[in-house]
Amino acid sequence: MTPILLAITLLLGITLCYVAVCAASPFGTCRKCHGWGFEMKADRKGRMKRGKDCRRCRATGKRIRVGRWLYNRWARIYRAGTAD
């Protein structure tokens, strides 16, 4: 196999795996709060305690994956364009 064909096959495989992950699990853990839903902060004694709610995931700890967001956007535009 030529290197270009190998690279194309590898990129196609990675893309199909990501599509499968987005279809099976459309939500992933929030990268800002690591899935906790809130920020951890230390008090004056050094003990960890709950901080403010995460604004990125709205305190759910989950976020929508980029691939699923793109699919949802495409589907919404397609439905709007084919509506009678």
GROMACS .gro file of N, CA, C and O in nm:
model
  336
    1MET      N    1   0.083  -0.119   0.000
    1MET     CA    2   0.000   0.000   0.000
    1MET      C    3   0.087   0.124   0.000
    1MET      O    4   0.188   0.131   0.069
    2THR      N    5   0.041   0.221  -0.073
    2THR     CA    6   0.114   0.346  -0.075
    2THR      C    7   0.083   0.425   0.053
    2THR      O    8  -0.021   0.404   0.116
    3PRO      N    9   0.172   0.513   0.092
    3PRO     CA   10   0.149   0.590   0.215
    3PRO      C   11   0.023   0.676   0.210
    3PRO      O   12  -0.044   0.695   0.312
    4ILE      N   13  -0.010   0.728   0.093
    4ILE     CA   14  -0.129   0.812   0.082
    4ILE      C   15  -0.255   0.730   0.103
    4ILE      O   16  -0.347   0.769   0.175
    5LEU      N   17  -0.259   0.612   0.043
    5LEU     CA   18  -0.375   0.524   0.060
    5LEU      C   19  -0.387   0.477   0.205
    5LEU      O   20  -0.497   0.468   0.259
    6LEU      N   21  -0.275   0.451   0.268
    6LEU     CA   22  -0.276   0.411   0.408
    6LEU      C   23  -0.328   0.525   0.497
    6LEU      O   24  -0.408   0.502   0.588
    7ALA      N   25  -0.286   0.648   0.468
    7ALA     CA   26  -0.332   0.764   0.546
    7ALA      C   27  -0.482   0.786   0.528
    7ALA      O   28  -0.554   0.814   0.624
    8ILE      N   29  -0.531   0.771   0.406
    8ILE     CA   30  -0.674   0.788   0.379
    8ILE      C   31  -0.754   0.682   0.454
    8ILE      O   32  -0.857   0.711   0.515
    9THR      N   33  -0.707   0.559   0.450
    9THR     CA   34  -0.775   0.450   0.520
    9THR      C   35  -0.776   0.473   0.671
    9THR      O   36  -0.878   0.452   0.737
   10LEU      N   37  -0.666   0.520   0.724
   10LEU     CA   38  -0.656   0.547   0.867
   10LEU      C   39  -0.751   0.660   0.908
   10LEU      O   40  -0.824   0.648   1.008
   11LEU      N   41  -0.755   0.769   0.831
   11LEU     CA   42  -0.844   0.880   0.862
   11LEU      C   43  -0.991   0.839   0.849
   11LEU      O   44  -1.074   0.880   0.931
   12LEU      N   45  -1.023   0.757   0.751
   12LEU     CA   46  -1.159   0.709   0.735
   12LEU      C   47  -1.200   0.621   0.853
   12LEU      O   48  -1.311   0.631   0.905
   13GLY      N   49  -1.108   0.537   0.899
   13GLY     CA   50  -1.136   0.451   1.015
   13GLY      C   51  -1.158   0.532   1.141
   13GLY      O   52  -1.251   0.504   1.218
   14ILE      N   53  -1.075   0.632   1.164
   14ILE     CA   54  -1.089   0.717   1.282
   14ILE      C   55  -1.222   0.794   1.276
   14ILE      O   56  -1.293   0.804   1.377
   15THR      N   57  -1.257   0.844   1.159
   15THR     CA   58  -1.383   0.917   1.143
   15THR      C   59  -1.502   0.828   1.171
   15THR      O   60  -1.596   0.868   1.242
   16LEU      N   61  -1.502   0.707   1.119
   16LEU     CA   62  -1.613   0.615   1.142
   16LEU      C   63  -1.624   0.575   1.289
   16LEU      O   64  -1.735   0.561   1.341
   17CYS      N   65  -1.511   0.560   1.356
   17CYS     CA   66  -1.515   0.529   1.500
   17CYS      C   67  -1.574   0.646   1.579
   17CYS      O   68  -1.653   0.625   1.671
   18TYR      N   69  -1.538   0.769   1.543
   18TYR     CA   70  -1.593   0.885   1.612
   18TYR      C   71  -1.743   0.899   1.587
   18TYR      O   72  -1.818   0.935   1.677
   19VAL      N   73  -1.786   0.870   1.465
   19VAL     CA   74  -1.929   0.873   1.435
   19VAL      C   75  -2.003   0.770   1.519
   19VAL      O   76  -2.111   0.797   1.573
   20ALA      N   77  -1.945   0.653   1.537
   20ALA     CA   78  -2.007   0.549   1.619
   20ALA      C   79  -2.015   0.593   1.766
   20ALA      O   80  -2.116   0.570   1.833
   21VAL      N   81  -1.911   0.657   1.816
   21VAL     CA   82  -1.912   0.706   1.954
   21VAL      C   83  -2.019   0.813   1.971
   21VAL      O   84  -2.092   0.813   2.071
   22CYS      N   85  -2.030   0.905   1.875
   22CYS     CA   86  -2.131   1.011   1.883
   22CYS      C   87  -2.272   0.954   1.877
   22CYS      O   88  -2.363   1.007   1.940
   23ALA      N   89  -2.291   0.848   1.801
   23ALA     CA   90  -2.424   0.788   1.791
   23ALA      C   91  -2.458   0.711   1.918
   23ALA      O   92  -2.571   0.714   1.965
   24ALA      N   93  -2.362   0.640   1.974
   24ALA     CA   94  -2.388   0.558   2.092
   24ALA      C   95  -2.395   0.642   2.219
   24ALA      O   96  -2.477   0.615   2.307
   25SER      N   97  -2.310   0.742   2.231
   25SER     CA   98  -2.306   0.825   2.351
   25SER      C   99  -2.292   0.972   2.309
   25SER      O  100  -2.180   1.021   2.298
   26PRO      N  101  -2.404   1.041   2.286
   26PRO     CA  102  -2.394   1.179   2.236
   26PRO      C  103  -2.340   1.279   2.338
   26PRO      O  104  -2.300   1.387   2.300
   27PHE      N  105  -2.338   1.244   2.464
   27PHE     CA  106  -2.289   1.336   2.566
   27PHE      C  107  -2.161   1.282   2.629
   27PHE      O  108  -2.152   1.165   2.661
   28GLY      N  109  -2.064   1.370   2.648
   28GLY     CA  110  -1.940   1.336   2.715
   28GLY      C  111  -1.927   1.417   2.843
   28GLY      O  112  -2.009   1.505   2.871
   29THR      N  113  -1.823   1.390   2.920
   29THR     CA  114  -1.805   1.466   3.043
   29THR      C  115  -1.753   1.606   3.011
   29THR      O  116  -1.681   1.627   2.914
   30CYS      N  117  -1.791   1.700   3.092
   30CYS     CA  118  -1.750   1.839   3.075
   30CYS      C  119  -1.599   1.849   3.098
   30CYS      O  120  -1.546   1.794   3.194
   31ARG      N  121  -1.530   1.921   3.009
   31ARG     CA  122  -1.385   1.933   3.022
   31ARG      C  123  -1.344   2.034   3.127
   31ARG      O  124  -1.233   2.030   3.179
   32LYS      N  125  -1.433   2.125   3.162
   32LYS     CA  126  -1.399   2.227   3.260
   32LYS      C  127  -1.410   2.175   3.403
   32LYS      O  128  -1.321   2.196   3.485
   33CYS      N  129  -1.520   2.105   3.434
   33CYS     CA  130  -1.541   2.058   3.571
   33CYS      C  131  -1.513   1.908   3.585
   33CYS      O  132  -1.532   1.852   3.693
   34HIS      N  133  -1.469   1.843   3.478
   34HIS     CA  134  -1.436   1.701   3.477
   34HIS      C  135  -1.553   1.613   3.517
   34HIS      O  136  -1.537   1.509   3.580
   35GLY      N  137  -1.674   1.656   3.483
   35GLY     CA  138  -1.793   1.576   3.507
   35GLY      C  139  -1.853   1.591   3.646
   35GLY      O  140  -1.949   1.524   3.679
   36TRP      N  141  -1.800   1.678   3.728
   36TRP     CA  142  -1.852   1.697   3.863
   36TRP      C  143  -1.971   1.790   3.866
   36TRP      O  144  -2.056   1.781   3.952
   37GLY      N  145  -1.975   1.887   3.775
   37GLY     CA  146  -2.084   1.983   3.772
   37GLY      C  147  -2.055   2.107   3.852
   37GLY      O  148  -2.134   2.200   3.854
   38PHE      N  149  -1.942   2.109   3.923
   38PHE     CA  150  -1.905   2.226   4.001
   38PHE      C  151  -1.754   2.230   4.015
   38PHE      O  152  -1.685   2.132   3.991
   39GLU      N  153  -1.705   2.345   4.052
   39GLU     CA  154  -1.562   2.365   4.071
   39GLU      C  155  -1.524   2.329   4.213
   39GLU      O  156  -1.598   2.356   4.307
   40MET      N  157  -1.410   2.265   4.232
   40MET     CA  158  -1.360   2.235   4.366
   40MET      C  159  -1.264   2.346   4.407
   40MET      O  160  -1.183   2.392   4.327
   41LYS      N  161  -1.276   2.392   4.529
   41LYS     CA  162  -1.182   2.491   4.579
   41LYS      C  163  -1.143   2.456   4.722
   41LYS      O  164  -1.214   2.383   4.791
   42ALA      N  165  -1.032   2.508   4.766
   42ALA     CA  166  -0.981   2.478   4.899
   42ALA      C  167  -1.018   2.592   4.994
   42ALA      O  168  -1.013   2.710   4.957
   43ASP      N  169  -1.053   2.554   5.118
   43ASP     CA  170  -1.078   2.657   5.217
   43ASP      C  171  -0.945   2.700   5.280
   43ASP      O  172  -0.838   2.658   5.236
   44ARG      N  173  -0.950   2.780   5.384
   44ARG     CA  174  -0.827   2.833   5.443
   44ARG      C  175  -0.742   2.727   5.511
   44ARG      O  176  -0.622   2.745   5.528
   45LYS      N  177  -0.804   2.615   5.549
   45LYS     CA  178  -0.729   2.506   5.613
   45LYS      C  179  -0.675   2.407   5.511
   45LYS      O  180  -0.606   2.313   5.548
   46GLY      N  181  -0.707   2.426   5.384
   46GLY     CA  182  -0.657   2.338   5.280
   46GLY      C  183  -0.751   2.224   5.245
   46GLY      O  184  -0.719   2.142   5.160
   47ARG      N  185  -0.866   2.216   5.312
   47ARG     CA  186  -0.963   2.111   5.281
   47ARG      C  187  -1.040   2.149   5.155
   47ARG      O  188  -1.073   2.266   5.134
   48MET      N  189  -1.069   2.049   5.076
   48MET     CA  190  -1.143   2.073   4.952
   48MET      C  191  -1.292   2.085   4.984
   48MET      O  192  -1.345   2.014   5.068
   49LYS      N  193  -1.357   2.179   4.916
   49LYS     CA  194  -1.501   2.194   4.933
   49LYS      C  195  -1.562   2.235   4.800
   49LYS      O  196  -1.492   2.276   4.708
   50ARG      N  197  -1.693   2.221   4.794
   50ARG     CA  198  -1.763   2.251   4.671
   50ARG      C  199  -1.760   2.401   4.643
   50ARG      O  200  -1.782   2.484   4.730
   51GLY      N  201  -1.735   2.434   4.516
   51GLY     CA  202  -1.735   2.573   4.475
   51GLY      C  203  -1.861   2.607   4.396
   51GLY      O  204  -1.966   2.548   4.418
   52LYS      N  205  -1.847   2.697   4.303
   52LYS     CA  206  -1.961   2.741   4.222
   52LYS      C  207  -1.999   2.635   4.120
   52LYS      O  208  -1.917   2.554   4.079
   53ASP      N  209  -2.124   2.642   4.075
   53ASP     CA  210  -2.169   2.554   3.968
   53ASP      C  211  -2.095   2.587   3.839
   53ASP      O  212  -2.063   2.703   3.812
   54CYS      N  213  -2.071   2.485   3.759
   54CYS     CA  214  -2.002   2.503   3.632
   54CYS      C  215  -2.095   2.574   3.534
   54CYS      O  216  -2.209   2.532   3.513
   55ARG      N  217  -2.045   2.681   3.473
   55ARG     CA  218  -2.127   2.756   3.378
   55ARG      C  219  -2.128   2.690   3.241
   55ARG      O  220  -2.223   2.707   3.166
   56ARG      N  221  -2.025   2.616   3.206
   56ARG     CA  222  -2.018   2.556   3.073
   56ARG      C  223  -2.122   2.446   3.056
   56ARG      O  224  -2.190   2.439   2.955
   57CYS      N  225  -2.137   2.359   3.157
   57CYS     CA  226  -2.231   2.247   3.145
   57CYS      C  227  -2.359   2.272   3.224
   57CYS      O  228  -2.445   2.185   3.233
   58ARG      N  229  -2.372   2.389   3.286
   58ARG     CA  230  -2.488   2.426   3.367
   58ARG      C  231  -2.510   2.327   3.481
   58ARG      O  232  -2.622   2.285   3.508
   59ALA      N  233  -2.402   2.285   3.543
   59ALA     CA  234  -2.401   2.200   3.662
   59ALA      C  235  -2.453   2.059   3.636
   59ALA      O  236  -2.494   1.991   3.729
   60THR      N  237  -2.450   2.012   3.510
   60THR     CA  238  -2.491   1.875   3.482
   60THR      C  239  -2.373   1.781   3.477
   60THR      O  240  -2.388   1.661   3.496
   61GLY      N  241  -2.255   1.833   3.445
   61GLY     CA  242  -2.136   1.749   3.432
   61GLY      C  243  -2.124   1.687   3.294
   61GLY      O  244  -2.029   1.616   3.266
   62LYS      N  245  -2.219   1.714   3.207
   62LYS     CA  246  -2.219   1.657   3.072
   62LYS      C  247  -2.218   1.769   2.969
   62LYS      O  248  -2.266   1.879   2.992
   63ARG      N  249  -2.165   1.740   2.852
   63ARG     CA  250  -2.164   1.832   2.740
   63ARG      C  251  -2.194   1.753   2.614
   63ARG      O  252  -2.170   1.632   2.608
   64ILE      N  253  -2.245   1.818   2.512
   64ILE     CA  254  -2.273   1.750   2.387
   64ILE      C  255  -2.144   1.742   2.306
   64ILE      O  256  -2.065   1.837   2.305
   65ARG      N  257  -2.120   1.629   2.244
   65ARG     CA  258  -1.998   1.612   2.165
   65ARG      C  259  -2.006   1.696   2.038
   65ARG      O  260  -2.113   1.726   1.987
   66VAL      N  261  -1.892   1.734   1.985
   66VAL     CA  262  -1.885   1.820   1.867
   66VAL      C  263  -1.951   1.752   1.747
   66VAL      O  264  -2.028   1.814   1.674
   67GLY      N  265  -1.924   1.625   1.727
   67GLY     CA  266  -1.983   1.553   1.615
   67GLY      C  267  -2.134   1.546   1.624
   67GLY      O  268  -2.205   1.560   1.524
   68ARG      N  269  -2.186   1.525   1.744
   68ARG     CA  270  -2.330   1.519   1.762
   68ARG      C  271  -2.393   1.657   1.743
   68ARG      O  272  -2.501   1.670   1.688
   69TRP      N  273  -2.323   1.762   1.788
   69TRP     CA  274  -2.371   1.899   1.769
   69TRP      C  275  -2.381   1.930   1.621
   69TRP      O  276  -2.481   1.989   1.575
   70LEU      N  277  -2.279   1.891   1.543
   70LEU     CA  278  -2.282   1.914   1.399
   70LEU      C  279  -2.395   1.836   1.333
   70LEU      O  280  -2.463   1.887   1.244
   71TYR      N  281  -2.416   1.711   1.374
   71TYR     CA  282  -2.525   1.631   1.318
   71TYR      C  283  -2.661   1.693   1.351
   71TYR      O  284  -2.748   1.701   1.265
   72ASN      N  285  -2.680   1.737   1.475
   72ASN     CA  286  -2.806   1.801   1.513
   72ASN      C  287  -2.831   1.926   1.431
   72ASN      O  288  -2.943   1.953   1.387
   73ARG      N  289  -2.727   2.005   1.410
   73ARG     CA  290  -2.739   2.128   1.330
   73ARG      C  291  -2.777   2.094   1.187
   73ARG      O  292  -2.865   2.155   1.128
   74TRP      N  293  -2.711   1.994   1.127
   74TRP     CA  294  -2.741   1.952   0.990
   74TRP      C  295  -2.884   1.901   0.980
   74TRP      O  296  -2.956   1.936   0.885
   75ALA      N  297  -2.928   1.820   1.074
   75ALA     CA  298  -3.063   1.763   1.071
   75ALA      C  299  -3.168   1.873   1.083
   75ALA      O  300  -3.272   1.869   1.016
   76ARG      N  301  -3.143   1.973   1.168
   76ARG     CA  302  -3.238   2.083   1.184
   76ARG      C  303  -3.251   2.164   1.055
   76ARG      O  304  -3.362   2.199   1.012
   77ILE      N  305  -3.139   2.192   0.989
   77ILE     CA  306  -3.141   2.266   0.864
   77ILE      C  307  -3.209   2.185   0.754
   77ILE      O  308  -3.288   2.236   0.675
   78TYR      N  309  -3.183   2.056   0.750
   78TYR     CA  310  -3.243   1.968   0.649
   78TYR      C  311  -3.395   1.961   0.668
   78TYR      O  312  -3.470   1.970   0.571
   79ARG      N  313  -3.441   1.945   0.792
   79ARG     CA  314  -3.585   1.939   0.819
   79ARG      C  315  -3.652   2.071   0.782
   79ARG      O  316  -3.763   2.073   0.728
   80ALA      N  317  -3.586   2.183   0.812
   80ALA     CA  318  -3.644   2.313   0.780
   80ALA      C  319  -3.650   2.335   0.628
   80ALA      O  320  -3.743   2.397   0.577
   81GLY      N  321  -3.555   2.282   0.557
   81GLY     CA  322  -3.551   2.300   0.412
   81GLY      C  323  -3.648   2.211   0.338
   81GLY      O  324  -3.693   2.244   0.228
   82THR      N  325  -3.684   2.097   0.395
   82THR     CA  326  -3.775   2.004   0.328
   82THR      C  327  -3.917   2.010   0.382
   82THR      O  328  -4.002   1.935   0.338
   83ALA      N  329  -3.943   2.100   0.474
   83ALA     CA  330  -4.077   2.113   0.532
   83ALA      C  331  -4.171   2.173   0.428
   83ALA      O  332  -4.133   2.258   0.349
   84ASP      N  333  -4.293   2.128   0.432
   84ASP     CA  334  -4.392   2.179   0.334
   84ASP      C  335  -4.451   2.310   0.376
   84ASP      O  336  -4.468   2.355   0.476
   0.00000   0.00000   0.00000
